[in-house]
Each structure stands twice: as C-alpha cells, then as structure tokens.
Short mmCIF file of C-alpha atoms in Angstrom, two decimals:
data_model
loop_
_atom_site.label_atom_id
_atom_site.label_comp_id
_atom_site.label_asym_id
_atom_site.label_seq_id
_atom_site.Cartn_x
_atom_site.Cartn_y
_atom_site.Cartn_z
CA MET A 183 130.66 30.87 -114.05
CA PHE A 184 128.65 27.96 -116.42
CA ARG A 185 129.48 29.35 -119.67
CA TYR A 186 133.27 29.34 -119.10
CA ALA A 187 133.55 26.34 -117.61
CA LEU A 188 131.31 25.40 -119.89
CA SER A 189 133.75 26.51 -122.96
CA LEU A 190 136.60 25.16 -121.03
CA ALA A 191 135.64 21.74 -121.32
CA ALA A 192 134.90 21.48 -124.51
CA THR A 193 138.00 23.20 -125.73
CA VAL A 194 140.29 20.01 -123.79
CA TRP A 195 137.96 17.85 -125.07
CA VAL A 196 138.64 18.88 -129.36
CA LEU A 197 142.31 19.29 -127.41
CA ALA A 198 142.78 15.36 -126.69
CA ARG A 199 140.95 14.38 -129.78
CA LEU A 200 143.16 15.98 -132.18
CA VAL A 201 146.06 14.69 -130.06
CA GLY A 202 144.69 11.51 -131.00
CA VAL A 203 143.79 12.01 -134.51
CA THR A 204 147.46 13.09 -134.79
CA ASP A 205 149.38 10.57 -132.91
CA ALA A 206 148.01 7.78 -134.69
CA TRP A 207 148.60 9.92 -138.02
CA LEU A 208 151.93 9.98 -136.92
CA HIS A 209 153.09 6.36 -136.11
CA ALA A 210 150.61 5.53 -139.93
CA THR A 211 153.51 7.70 -141.60
CA SER A 212 156.36 6.61 -139.57
CA SER A 213 159.05 3.90 -140.75
CA SER A 214 161.57 2.73 -139.41
CA ILE A 215 165.67 2.53 -140.92
CA SER A 216 169.10 0.86 -139.59
CA SER A 217 171.52 3.42 -138.75
CA ASN A 218 175.11 3.12 -138.26
CA VAL A 219 176.39 3.68 -134.75
CA THR A 220 180.48 3.94 -133.23
CA ILE A 221 181.51 2.80 -129.47
CA PRO A 222 185.14 2.61 -128.46
CA GLU A 223 186.00 -0.58 -127.49
CA PRO A 224 185.99 -1.25 -123.57
CA GLN A 225 189.62 -1.26 -122.12
CA THR A 226 189.41 -4.59 -121.23
CA ALA A 227 189.03 -5.67 -124.90
CA PRO A 228 192.22 -7.53 -125.87
CA THR A 229 195.31 -6.17 -128.11
CA ARG A 230 194.52 -5.82 -131.75
CA MET A 231 197.75 -7.00 -133.51
CA TRP A 232 196.22 -5.16 -136.70
CA GLY A 233 199.25 -3.01 -137.60
CA VAL A 234 202.51 -3.97 -139.58
CA SER A 235 205.71 -3.40 -138.45
CA PHE A 236 209.40 -4.46 -139.96
CA ASN A 237 210.52 -7.52 -138.32
CA ASN A 238 214.64 -6.71 -137.47
CA SER A 239 214.47 -10.31 -135.91
CA ILE A 240 214.99 -11.44 -139.60
CA CYS A 241 217.95 -9.53 -139.96
CA ALA A 242 220.12 -10.45 -137.43
CA ASP A 243 219.21 -13.77 -138.21
CA MET A 244 220.46 -12.67 -141.69
CA ARG A 245 222.90 -11.04 -140.80
CA THR A 246 224.70 -13.80 -138.57
CA LYS A 247 223.85 -17.04 -140.73
CA TYR A 248 225.93 -15.62 -143.47
CA ASP A 249 228.59 -12.70 -141.64
CA GLY A 250 232.17 -12.96 -143.33
CA THR A 251 230.44 -14.83 -146.77
CA SER A 252 231.57 -11.38 -148.79
CA ASP A 253 234.55 -9.97 -149.56
CA GLU A 254 232.93 -6.12 -149.16
CA PRO A 255 229.52 -6.83 -146.90
CA LEU A 256 226.75 -3.99 -148.39
CA PRO A 257 226.17 -1.86 -145.33
CA TYR A 258 222.61 -2.59 -143.67
CA ASP A 259 221.44 -5.09 -141.61
CA CYS A 260 219.36 -6.67 -144.10
CA LEU A 261 221.93 -6.97 -147.57
CA GLU A 262 224.75 -9.68 -147.96
CA GLU A 263 226.89 -9.55 -151.47
CA HIS A 264 225.86 -13.99 -150.81
CA GLU A 265 223.23 -15.15 -152.86
CA GLU A 266 221.38 -16.99 -150.85
CA PHE A 267 220.31 -13.95 -148.21
CA ILE A 268 216.55 -13.59 -150.58
CA ASP A 269 216.43 -16.38 -153.18
CA ASN A 270 217.16 -19.79 -150.83
CA GLU A 271 215.22 -18.55 -147.44
CA GLU A 272 211.95 -20.34 -147.60
CA TRP A 273 210.56 -17.73 -144.60
CA GLY A 274 210.48 -15.08 -148.11
CA HIS A 275 209.43 -17.25 -150.77
CA ALA A 276 206.02 -19.08 -149.17
CA MET A 277 204.82 -15.53 -147.69
CA ALA A 278 205.76 -13.44 -150.65
CA PHE A 279 203.80 -16.34 -152.48
CA ASP A 280 200.33 -16.17 -150.32
CA ALA A 281 200.22 -12.39 -150.31
CA THR A 282 200.82 -11.90 -153.94
CA THR A 283 198.00 -14.70 -155.26
CA GLY A 284 195.83 -13.21 -152.69
CA SER A 285 195.74 -16.28 -150.41
CA ALA A 286 193.02 -16.77 -148.06
CA ASN A 287 195.73 -18.31 -145.49
CA ALA A 288 198.29 -15.03 -146.43
CA THR A 289 199.89 -13.27 -143.23
CA PHE A 290 199.36 -10.19 -144.59
CA GLN A 291 197.62 -9.14 -147.29
CA VAL A 292 198.26 -5.45 -149.69
CA GLY A 293 195.33 -3.03 -150.00
CA LEU A 294 194.96 -0.12 -151.85
CA ALA A 295 194.15 3.54 -150.04
CA GLU A 296 193.30 6.74 -152.06
CA GLY A 297 193.15 4.93 -155.61
CA ASP A 298 197.14 5.03 -156.33
CA THR A 299 199.27 4.27 -152.22
CA ALA A 300 199.56 -0.01 -151.60
CA PHE A 301 199.96 -0.76 -148.27
CA VAL A 302 200.64 -3.30 -145.88
CA LEU A 303 198.31 -5.20 -143.60
CA PRO A 304 197.11 -8.29 -141.78
CA GLY A 305 196.34 -11.29 -143.93
CA PRO A 306 191.92 -11.52 -144.08
CA LYS A 307 191.81 -14.03 -141.29
CA SER A 308 193.68 -11.76 -139.22
CA VAL A 309 191.65 -8.26 -139.00
CA ASP A 310 188.03 -8.25 -138.18
CA MET A 311 187.00 -5.70 -140.91
CA GLY A 312 182.97 -5.92 -140.91
CA THR A 313 181.88 -3.96 -137.69
CA LYS A 314 185.77 -2.46 -136.16
CA THR A 315 186.98 1.18 -137.41
CA PHE A 316 191.01 1.32 -136.24
CA ILE A 317 194.34 3.51 -137.49
CA ILE A 318 197.25 0.81 -138.34
CA PRO A 319 200.90 1.32 -138.96
CA THR A 320 201.82 0.09 -142.30
CA PHE A 321 204.34 0.72 -144.89
CA ALA A 322 203.33 1.99 -148.50
CA THR A 323 203.89 2.41 -151.38
CA GLN A 324 203.48 4.04 -154.86
CA ALA A 325 204.47 3.94 -158.58
CA SER A 326 204.83 6.31 -161.64
CA CYS A 327 205.83 4.78 -164.68
CA THR A 328 206.79 5.52 -168.43
CA SER A 329 206.01 3.48 -171.53
CA LEU A 330 209.79 3.49 -173.70
CA ASN A 331 208.53 1.39 -176.76
CA HIS A 332 208.20 4.43 -178.93
CA LEU A 333 211.45 5.48 -176.88
CA CYS A 334 213.51 2.61 -178.50
CA ALA A 335 215.01 1.53 -181.76
CA SER A 336 213.33 -1.30 -184.38
CA ASP A 337 214.50 -3.32 -186.63
CA ALA A 338 213.44 -3.44 -190.34
CA THR A 339 211.04 -6.24 -189.56
CA GLY A 340 209.61 -3.51 -186.42
CA ALA A 341 210.80 -5.20 -183.08
CA ILE A 342 212.72 -3.28 -180.69
CA SER A 343 216.66 -4.17 -181.56
CA ASN A 344 217.63 -1.84 -178.82
CA CYS A 345 216.80 1.11 -175.90
CA THR A 346 219.92 3.22 -175.69
CA SER A 347 218.27 5.88 -177.08
CA ALA A 348 215.65 5.31 -174.03
CA GLY A 349 218.31 5.16 -171.59
CA PHE A 350 218.76 1.95 -171.57
CA PRO A 351 221.94 0.53 -172.93
CA ASP A 352 220.56 -3.37 -171.76
CA PHE A 353 217.24 -3.71 -172.68
CA PRO A 354 215.84 -5.52 -174.63
CA TYR A 355 217.82 -8.33 -172.56
CA TYR A 356 217.10 -11.78 -173.86
CA ARG A 357 216.66 -15.45 -172.45
CA GLU A 358 219.36 -18.19 -172.70
CA ASP A 359 219.07 -21.83 -174.03
CA ASP A 360 220.34 -24.40 -172.24
CA GLU A 361 223.55 -24.47 -174.40
CA GLY A 362 224.59 -20.72 -172.31
CA TYR A 363 222.75 -18.95 -176.03
CA ILE A 364 220.98 -16.00 -176.44
CA GLN A 365 217.58 -16.62 -178.42
CA VAL A 366 217.42 -13.18 -180.33
CA GLY A 367 213.35 -12.30 -180.95
CA TRP A 368 212.47 -13.98 -177.15
CA VAL A 369 212.78 -11.01 -174.25
CA ALA A 370 213.28 -12.54 -170.24
CA ASN A 371 210.41 -10.88 -168.25
CA ARG A 372 212.39 -8.78 -165.76
CA VAL A 373 211.97 -5.72 -163.27
CA VAL A 374 215.55 -4.61 -162.19
CA GLY A 375 216.66 -1.94 -159.97
CA LEU A 376 218.97 1.43 -161.43
CA ILE A 377 221.32 2.09 -159.39
CA ASP A 378 223.55 5.70 -160.91
CA GLY A 379 223.64 3.95 -164.14
CA ASP A 380 224.85 -0.42 -162.82
CA ILE A 381 221.63 -2.70 -162.44
CA VAL A 382 220.44 -4.55 -159.82
CA GLY A 383 219.27 -8.73 -160.69
CA LEU A 384 219.38 -8.07 -164.69
CA LYS A 385 220.38 -11.92 -164.23
CA GLU A 386 218.82 -13.81 -162.00
CA GLY A 387 220.55 -14.77 -159.21
CA SER A 388 222.80 -12.73 -158.24
CA PHE A 389 223.85 -8.91 -158.45
CA GLU A 390 225.59 -6.76 -160.75
CA SER A 391 225.73 -4.03 -158.07
CA MET A 392 226.77 -3.75 -155.02
CA LYS A 393 224.95 0.21 -154.81
CA THR A 394 222.63 0.90 -152.55
CA PRO A 395 219.50 2.52 -154.12
CA LYS A 396 218.37 5.98 -152.55
CA ASN A 397 214.07 6.45 -151.83
CA PRO A 398 212.12 6.63 -154.67
CA ALA A 399 214.25 3.86 -156.34
CA GLN A 400 214.36 3.22 -159.84
CA LEU A 401 212.96 0.48 -161.85
CA ALA A 402 212.78 -0.69 -165.51
CA VAL A 403 210.51 -3.28 -166.88
CA GLN A 404 210.10 -5.18 -169.94
CA LEU A 405 207.58 -7.76 -170.02
CA GLN A 406 206.32 -9.88 -173.06
CA TRP A 407 204.06 -12.71 -173.81
CA ASP A 408 202.46 -14.90 -176.52
CA GLU A 409 200.74 -13.80 -179.03
CA VAL A 410 196.94 -15.07 -178.22
CA GLU A 411 195.80 -17.89 -179.01
CA GLN A 412 191.79 -18.81 -179.29
CA GLY A 413 191.57 -22.64 -180.32
CA ARG A 414 193.80 -23.20 -183.11
CA VAL A 415 194.03 -19.50 -184.28
CA LYS A 416 196.70 -17.60 -183.27
CA ARG A 417 196.09 -13.02 -183.38
CA ARG A 418 198.77 -10.60 -184.69
CA GLY A 419 197.82 -6.98 -184.14
CA ALA A 420 196.37 -4.88 -181.03
CA GLY A 421 193.56 -9.41 -181.17
CA ALA A 422 190.59 -9.34 -180.11
CA GLY A 423 188.95 -6.43 -177.65
CA ALA A 424 191.38 -3.73 -178.65
CA THR A 425 190.11 -0.51 -177.87
CA THR A 426 193.51 1.58 -179.15
CA ALA A 427 195.44 1.78 -182.28
CA GLU A 428 198.29 -0.20 -183.14
CA GLY A 429 200.04 3.41 -182.50
CA ASP A 430 199.03 3.72 -179.36
CA LEU A 431 199.48 1.28 -177.58
CA ALA A 432 202.35 0.21 -175.02
CA ILE A 433 204.19 -2.65 -177.11
CA ASN A 434 205.40 -3.56 -179.54
CA GLN A 435 203.87 -6.86 -181.78
CA LYS A 436 206.43 -8.15 -183.73
CA PRO A 437 207.54 -10.34 -182.57
CA ARG A 438 205.67 -10.92 -179.81
CA PRO A 439 203.44 -8.61 -178.17
CA THR A 440 206.59 -6.83 -175.17
CA LEU A 441 206.71 -4.34 -172.99
CA PHE A 442 209.42 -2.07 -171.65
CA ALA A 443 208.78 0.57 -169.14
CA SER A 444 210.77 2.71 -166.57
CA CYS A 445 209.30 3.21 -163.52
CA ASN A 446 209.84 5.47 -159.44
CA LEU A 447 208.74 3.47 -156.71
CA THR A 448 208.41 5.42 -153.41
CA PHE A 449 208.61 3.47 -150.46
CA LEU A 450 206.43 4.95 -147.16
CA ASP A 451 205.88 4.87 -143.80
CA ALA A 452 202.24 5.23 -143.22
CA PHE A 453 199.52 5.12 -140.50
CA VAL A 454 195.86 4.08 -142.60
CA GLN A 455 192.31 4.40 -141.23
CA TRP A 456 189.62 1.81 -141.79
CA ASP A 457 186.34 2.70 -141.47
CA SER A 458 184.23 0.24 -141.42
CA MET A 459 180.61 1.82 -142.26
CA ALA A 460 182.10 3.54 -145.78
CA GLN A 461 184.03 -0.04 -145.89
CA ASN A 462 187.16 2.03 -147.31
CA TRP A 463 190.74 3.26 -146.46
CA THR A 464 192.19 6.58 -145.74
CA LEU A 465 195.86 7.80 -145.52
CA LEU A 466 196.06 9.64 -142.68
CA ASN A 467 199.64 9.79 -142.33
CA THR A 468 202.63 8.91 -144.75
CA THR A 469 206.89 9.71 -144.65
CA ALA A 470 209.37 8.33 -147.13
CA SER A 471 211.30 5.42 -145.56
CA SER A 472 214.99 5.38 -145.44
CA ASP A 473 217.30 4.64 -147.45
CA GLU A 474 217.73 1.31 -145.80
CA ARG A 475 214.49 0.55 -145.48
CA THR A 476 214.05 0.92 -149.41
CA SER A 477 217.35 -1.25 -150.62
CA THR A 478 216.17 -3.88 -148.01
CA LEU A 479 211.97 -3.64 -149.05
CA TRP A 480 213.18 -3.93 -152.42
CA LEU A 481 215.14 -7.13 -152.61
CA PRO A 482 212.20 -8.99 -153.59
CA LEU A 483 211.12 -7.21 -156.66
CA VAL A 484 214.40 -6.86 -158.63
CA TRP A 485 214.86 -10.82 -157.30
CA GLN A 486 212.00 -11.58 -159.46
CA TYR A 487 209.54 -12.62 -157.18
CA ALA A 488 206.58 -11.04 -158.44
CA THR A 489 207.58 -10.57 -162.08
CA GLU A 490 205.76 -13.55 -163.59
CA GLN A 491 202.26 -12.46 -161.44
CA LEU A 492 203.31 -9.02 -162.52
CA ALA A 493 202.88 -10.05 -166.34
CA ALA A 494 200.05 -12.17 -165.62
CA ASN A 495 198.36 -9.46 -164.11
CA LEU A 496 198.77 -6.88 -167.20
CA MET A 497 198.58 -9.45 -170.55
CA HIS A 498 195.69 -8.16 -171.23
CA THR A 499 195.44 -4.36 -170.61
CA ALA A 500 198.49 -4.14 -172.11
CA ARG A 501 197.00 -5.76 -175.66
CA LYS A 502 194.56 -3.44 -175.97
CA ASP A 503 194.70 -0.29 -173.81
CA ASN A 504 196.50 2.95 -174.24
CA ARG A 505 199.63 3.63 -172.60
CA GLU A 506 198.35 5.69 -170.49
CA VAL A 507 196.14 3.36 -168.53
CA VAL A 508 198.16 0.77 -169.39
CA MET A 509 201.22 2.17 -167.77
CA ARG A 510 198.53 3.05 -164.72
CA ALA A 511 197.92 -0.01 -164.59
CA LEU A 512 201.66 -1.45 -164.52
CA GLY A 513 202.52 1.51 -162.02
CA GLU A 514 199.89 0.34 -159.33
CA ASN A 515 201.14 -3.43 -160.62
CA ILE A 516 204.26 -2.30 -159.47
CA ALA A 517 203.75 -0.48 -155.85
CA THR A 518 201.36 -3.71 -154.59
CA LEU A 519 203.45 -5.97 -155.57
CA ALA A 520 206.37 -4.75 -154.54
CA LEU A 521 204.78 -5.08 -150.18
CA ALA A 522 203.18 -8.64 -151.21
CA SER A 523 207.14 -10.10 -152.58
CA ALA A 524 208.72 -8.85 -149.19
CA ALA A 525 205.57 -10.02 -146.56
CA GLY A 526 208.42 -11.63 -145.34
CA PHE A 527 210.28 -8.72 -144.05
CA PHE A 528 207.14 -8.09 -141.60
CA LYS A 529 204.89 -8.63 -138.36
CA PRO A 530 201.95 -8.13 -137.03
CA GLY A 531 201.99 -4.79 -135.24
CA ILE A 532 199.79 -2.69 -132.63
CA ALA A 533 196.18 -1.07 -134.05
CA SER A 534 194.80 2.51 -132.48
CA ASP A 535 191.84 3.99 -131.96
CA VAL A 536 189.68 0.90 -132.49
CA THR A 537 186.00 1.37 -132.12
CA GLN A 538 182.76 -1.08 -132.32
CA THR A 539 180.38 -0.15 -135.00
CA LYS A 540 176.56 -1.42 -134.60
CA THR A 541 173.60 -1.51 -136.28
CA LEU A 542 170.34 0.16 -134.78
CA VAL A 543 166.94 0.28 -135.58
CA VAL A 544 165.72 3.70 -135.01
CA SER A 545 162.26 5.09 -136.25
CA GLU A 546 162.14 7.76 -138.87
CA TYR A 547 158.52 10.11 -138.43
CA PRO A 548 157.57 12.92 -140.94
CA VAL A 549 157.54 16.69 -140.18
CA LEU A 550 154.40 17.57 -140.97
CA PRO A 551 152.60 15.04 -137.99
CA ILE A 552 155.41 16.16 -135.68
CA ALA A 553 154.82 20.31 -136.16
CA ALA A 554 150.54 19.32 -135.87
CA LEU A 555 151.96 17.37 -132.43
CA LEU A 556 153.39 19.85 -130.90
CA VAL A 557 151.89 22.93 -132.08
CA LEU A 558 148.47 21.10 -130.03
CA LEU A 559 151.14 20.24 -127.13
CA LEU A 560 151.71 23.61 -127.15
CA ALA A 561 147.93 24.85 -127.31
CA TYR A 562 147.48 22.31 -124.17
CA ALA A 563 150.05 24.88 -122.15
CA LEU A 564 148.56 28.11 -122.87
CA LEU A 565 145.80 26.40 -122.06
CA ALA A 566 146.70 25.25 -118.78
CA SER A 567 148.82 28.12 -118.00
CA THR A 568 145.53 30.87 -118.60
CA VAL A 569 143.54 29.21 -116.35
CA PHE A 570 145.80 28.69 -113.97
CA LEU A 571 146.92 32.48 -114.23
CA SER A 572 143.55 33.73 -114.17
CA ALA A 573 142.64 31.55 -110.83
CA TYR A 574 145.92 33.49 -109.05
CA LEU A 575 144.43 37.07 -111.13
CA ALA A 576 141.15 36.30 -109.68
CA SER A 577 140.04 39.65 -107.39
CA ASP A 578 137.70 37.58 -104.89
CA GLU A 579 139.35 34.68 -103.16
CA SER A 580 136.10 34.11 -100.90
CA ILE A 581 133.89 30.63 -101.77
CA VAL A 582 130.45 30.20 -100.55
CA VAL A 583 130.01 27.54 -98.09
CA PRO A 584 127.76 25.00 -99.68
CA GLY A 585 125.58 22.20 -97.69
CA ALA A 586 122.78 23.05 -95.30
CA ASP A 587 123.49 26.50 -94.74
CA ARG A 588 122.36 28.04 -98.24
CA GLY A 589 121.43 31.13 -96.52
CA VAL A 590 125.37 32.67 -95.89
CA SER A 591 126.15 36.29 -93.74
CA ASP A 592 128.57 37.42 -94.07
CA GLU A 593 130.28 35.58 -91.31
CA GLU A 594 129.42 32.14 -92.75
CA ILE A 595 132.34 32.80 -96.21
CA GLU A 596 135.47 30.98 -95.91
CA ALA A 597 138.63 31.83 -97.44
CA SER A 598 139.14 30.46 -101.06
CA THR A 599 140.62 26.70 -101.26
CA LEU A 600 143.39 28.21 -102.71
CA THR A 601 143.59 30.40 -99.90
CA LEU A 602 143.91 27.70 -98.13
CA ALA A 603 146.08 25.74 -99.64
CA GLN A 604 148.91 28.38 -99.83
CA LYS A 605 148.34 28.53 -95.46
CA TRP A 606 149.26 24.47 -95.83
CA LEU A 607 152.78 25.33 -98.38
CA THR A 608 153.48 27.82 -96.57
CA ASP A 609 152.28 27.64 -92.82
CA PRO A 610 154.01 24.66 -91.04
CA LEU A 611 150.64 24.58 -87.96
CA PRO A 612 147.73 22.81 -90.49
CA LEU A 613 150.61 20.19 -91.24
CA ALA A 614 150.92 19.42 -87.53
CA GLY A 615 147.44 19.63 -86.39
CA HIS A 616 146.19 17.06 -88.79
CA ALA A 617 149.24 14.78 -88.08
CA PHE A 618 148.31 15.00 -84.24
CA THR A 619 145.08 15.15 -84.45
CA GLY A 620 143.88 13.19 -81.22
CA GLY A 621 142.51 14.40 -77.82
CA ASP A 622 141.80 17.87 -79.52
CA GLY A 623 137.90 17.07 -80.75
CA GLN A 624 138.39 17.59 -84.36
CA ASP A 625 137.98 15.95 -87.17
CA GLY A 626 141.27 14.40 -88.99
CA THR A 627 140.26 14.79 -92.82
CA ARG A 628 139.00 18.69 -91.76
CA SER A 629 140.82 21.53 -94.24
CA ALA A 630 142.77 24.15 -93.60
CA ALA A 631 141.10 27.26 -91.82
CA CYS A 632 141.89 31.13 -91.67
CA SER A 633 143.64 30.54 -88.74
CA ALA A 634 146.46 28.52 -88.45
CA THR A 635 146.08 27.78 -84.31
CA ASN A 636 142.38 27.01 -84.37
CA THR A 637 142.87 24.95 -87.75
CA ALA A 638 145.77 23.20 -85.08
CA TYR A 639 143.97 23.65 -82.16
CA ASP A 640 140.08 24.27 -80.95
CA GLY A 641 139.35 28.35 -81.26
CA ASN A 642 136.61 30.03 -81.08
CA GLU A 643 137.10 31.84 -84.25
CA GLY A 644 134.56 29.63 -87.22
CA HIS A 645 132.73 26.24 -86.42
CA THR A 646 132.02 25.70 -90.35
CA ARG A 647 134.63 23.38 -92.34
CA LEU A 648 135.25 22.69 -95.78
CA MET A 649 135.52 19.07 -96.35
CA ILE A 650 136.09 17.35 -100.17
CA GLY A 651 134.34 13.77 -99.69
CA LEU A 652 131.75 11.05 -98.90
CA VAL A 653 129.30 12.67 -96.63
CA GLY A 654 126.03 10.09 -96.20
CA ASP A 655 125.75 9.00 -99.81
CA ARG A 656 126.92 11.62 -101.14
CA PHE A 657 130.05 12.42 -102.58
CA GLY A 658 131.46 16.26 -103.80
CA VAL A 659 131.99 19.70 -101.05
CA THR A 660 130.38 20.32 -98.03
CA THR A 661 130.93 21.50 -94.29
CA TRP A 662 130.99 20.25 -90.95
CA GLY A 663 131.17 21.91 -87.18
CA GLN A 664 134.40 22.05 -85.53
CA ARG A 665 133.17 21.01 -82.61
#
C-alpha cells in the first residue's frame, strides 16, 4: 500500500514538473501578430451617404429654365437643343473639373473595379475607406476601343488625309484659325458621338444631330500632340523611350503624332463593395442603364469636358506602346472620364452593410508544444480517473479506527470515508443533525456514522466516530467518544 501511494505521488510530481517545462516552452516560442476582424456598425450609427444616385432635381431645373427654347425638344427631361443646357452651367464645369483632375476637394471621384470597370463614389473627404467595409449603389462604365490609323488613307507625306474607308468620313477634323480658315494638318482634339451615321459634338458648342444615343453609345476619337521636345531638340519618329516599332504604333507620326479610334461606351447601374481589409473594390452586380440615362451622362463627354485631360493622359503611352496597349489605355480613360465629366449630375446615396474593421493583437502558438501540453493534461485526467475508479471498485470499504484504540475488534470497525460521504450526500438526517446539534450531547464537528439516525441523535449503536482535525497538539485522523 505504501509503495502504491509513493509511486502515485512520484507520478504526480513528475507530471507537474513536465507541465511547467512545457508551459515555459510554449510561451518562449509564441509570438504576437495583428489580426483584422469586422463587426457590424451599431444601430445608432449615422446613415452613411457614401453611395451615388442621379440628381433628378437638375433635370427639372433645366426643363424649367430652358423650356420653349427649342422648336424640337428632345424626348428626355435632361436634354434640350439649347447649347447653354450643358455648356454654360457652372455646377457642371466646377464639379467635372475637380473630378477629372482628381482634386482632394472633389465632391465625387472615379474608381476602378476588377481592372476595367469605372464607377463613381463620393469624394475622398466624404468616405471612410480605412476602417469601413460597405456596399454602395453607383453608376459604372466600360469601354472598348479600336485603332483606326491603319485603316485610314494617307497622302504622299504619310499624313492621314481621309478615314472614309474606316467608316468615318468626317475624320480628320481640322482646326480653324481666327478668320475661319481650315488649318490642314492641325487636327482638333475631339471625342464625338455617333448616332445612326450622324455625329454629335464635332463642332464645339452645338449639336449636329437631334437624335439620342442607345446604350452602349458609339464614340469616335481623334487626338494630336506636338512633337516631343527635349531641350532644343525635337524628336521625330517613335521618340526616345519607344518600345514598339513605328509600324505597330497606334499613331501616325506625320505631320505630328495623331491618333484616330472608335469606342463602344456602356453605361451601367451597379453595386460595388469596398473591402477595407483587402483594400480593393468588388463589382457585385450590374444592369445596363436606360437610354435616357445614357443620353444624359454622355453629354459632358461629347461637349469636350474631358478631351484635353484625355489627351494629356495618353500622350506618353501613345508615342511608345503598341496598338493593343494604347487602345486598352484609351478605353480605361474614356470610361473614367465619362463619369468624372458627368459629376454634376450625381448626388450622394445610401451605403448598406456597413461594418467596422478593427485590428487586434493575438498570440500565435506553435503546434508542437501545444500538442505536448495536451498529452500531459490527458495523462493527468487518466491518472485521476484511475484513482477514483480504483477507490470506487475497492472491495473493502471498512477502515480501522485509529488513535489510542489500536487493538481493534469487529465492533470497532466503521464504514470507510467514502461510505460516510455517500450517506451525507444521499441522506438528509446527517446534515440536519450537523446543523441542529444543540442539546443532543453530540459534538457539532462529528463525522457521519453508519446509521443516519444515530448520527443525528443520541444512540446506542456505537460510541466512536472518525474525525479529521486538530486533536490536542496534533492534526490528523482520530476518534472520539460520542457521549
């Protein structure tokens, strides 16, 4: 029995030390890392006006202001023949200029989702894109462009003289001097609309066609740049930094770098999601915008609000990259600037599914010390289960009364502590006797006896009880007389 107890104690001691060593190993090899989590905004949070919707009040104002100025008004509320409709309205110019130039004070800005889809969102001072994830309604555009230079006819000098063979008989469109004379060779930068063979926006300041476009809208582009000057030296040909053979460029070099292209521009009603953890936009859903919306939103583009910005954005890539790269860049810029130049038509909309992103510092633990710790804890559990199970299955539930009466007889053997504890847990009389001991002649700290009645009241079945506590100057297990 002694060896069993000693081996049990030694096992527990070794397990305790191993747990301590493993715990030290675990903390020595752990590290702290940052982790981002998202939580919904509380219901008390203000409404987030981070979306974009169409400002219909502008159309009503325009209709009231210009009603009756046209003999043949166009069919939609936001369209009139009168040129002042879009050309002389300050709200359109100011907001479009801020959006196209990427001003920090812009009311609206344009972003890209999934590489080739441009969409509108409120300006940089209006939206919290650092810690918030949200979904917004908006307007989006997609554009695809085709180079026309190699399809147009050239004269003896190599300059493009006519694009009828490419389907655009009005190109090239040349500038006029102050006296109204055409300056051959000087191509005017233009982004024009094509509607059933008619052109909209070729002559700046007026509409050449009363027709309205369908979605997707058809566009034609002609752009020209001056020769590259480095110091006092003019560079002809592809120029310094060119990566493409001159025959594969999207431009003609003579008399100046000139680009001709056609584009399809699709307007979309869209929903996009901003993910603050990934720091990117995702295009969730799109539907084609109505022809009325298309006819309105393309107006600033064909009224040349963004033409010079377009030319500036393409001046380098057009000189040095091949047609495919230049046409892709042209399409992205057309899509972006179409929305930026139409910024005056928009107003803020309501964002949905707004969540807050928080950064937490968490501990990262290696697998091996955690597995070792779990094994030791399992060993502890098995050891405890073994001890309790062996106590439960012990065949001898009796104990010898210790103390002065070392010469024991059958009458001096009482039930084991386990049996006494079971009686305390299953029979209310020992507890009652312990709580109300006054006047019965028994010690209030006595243990339970075999008989619940004898424990609660004076009896004749036995006169000794097992007690654990301080007896004289010793602490231990002893017996005491009942009476």
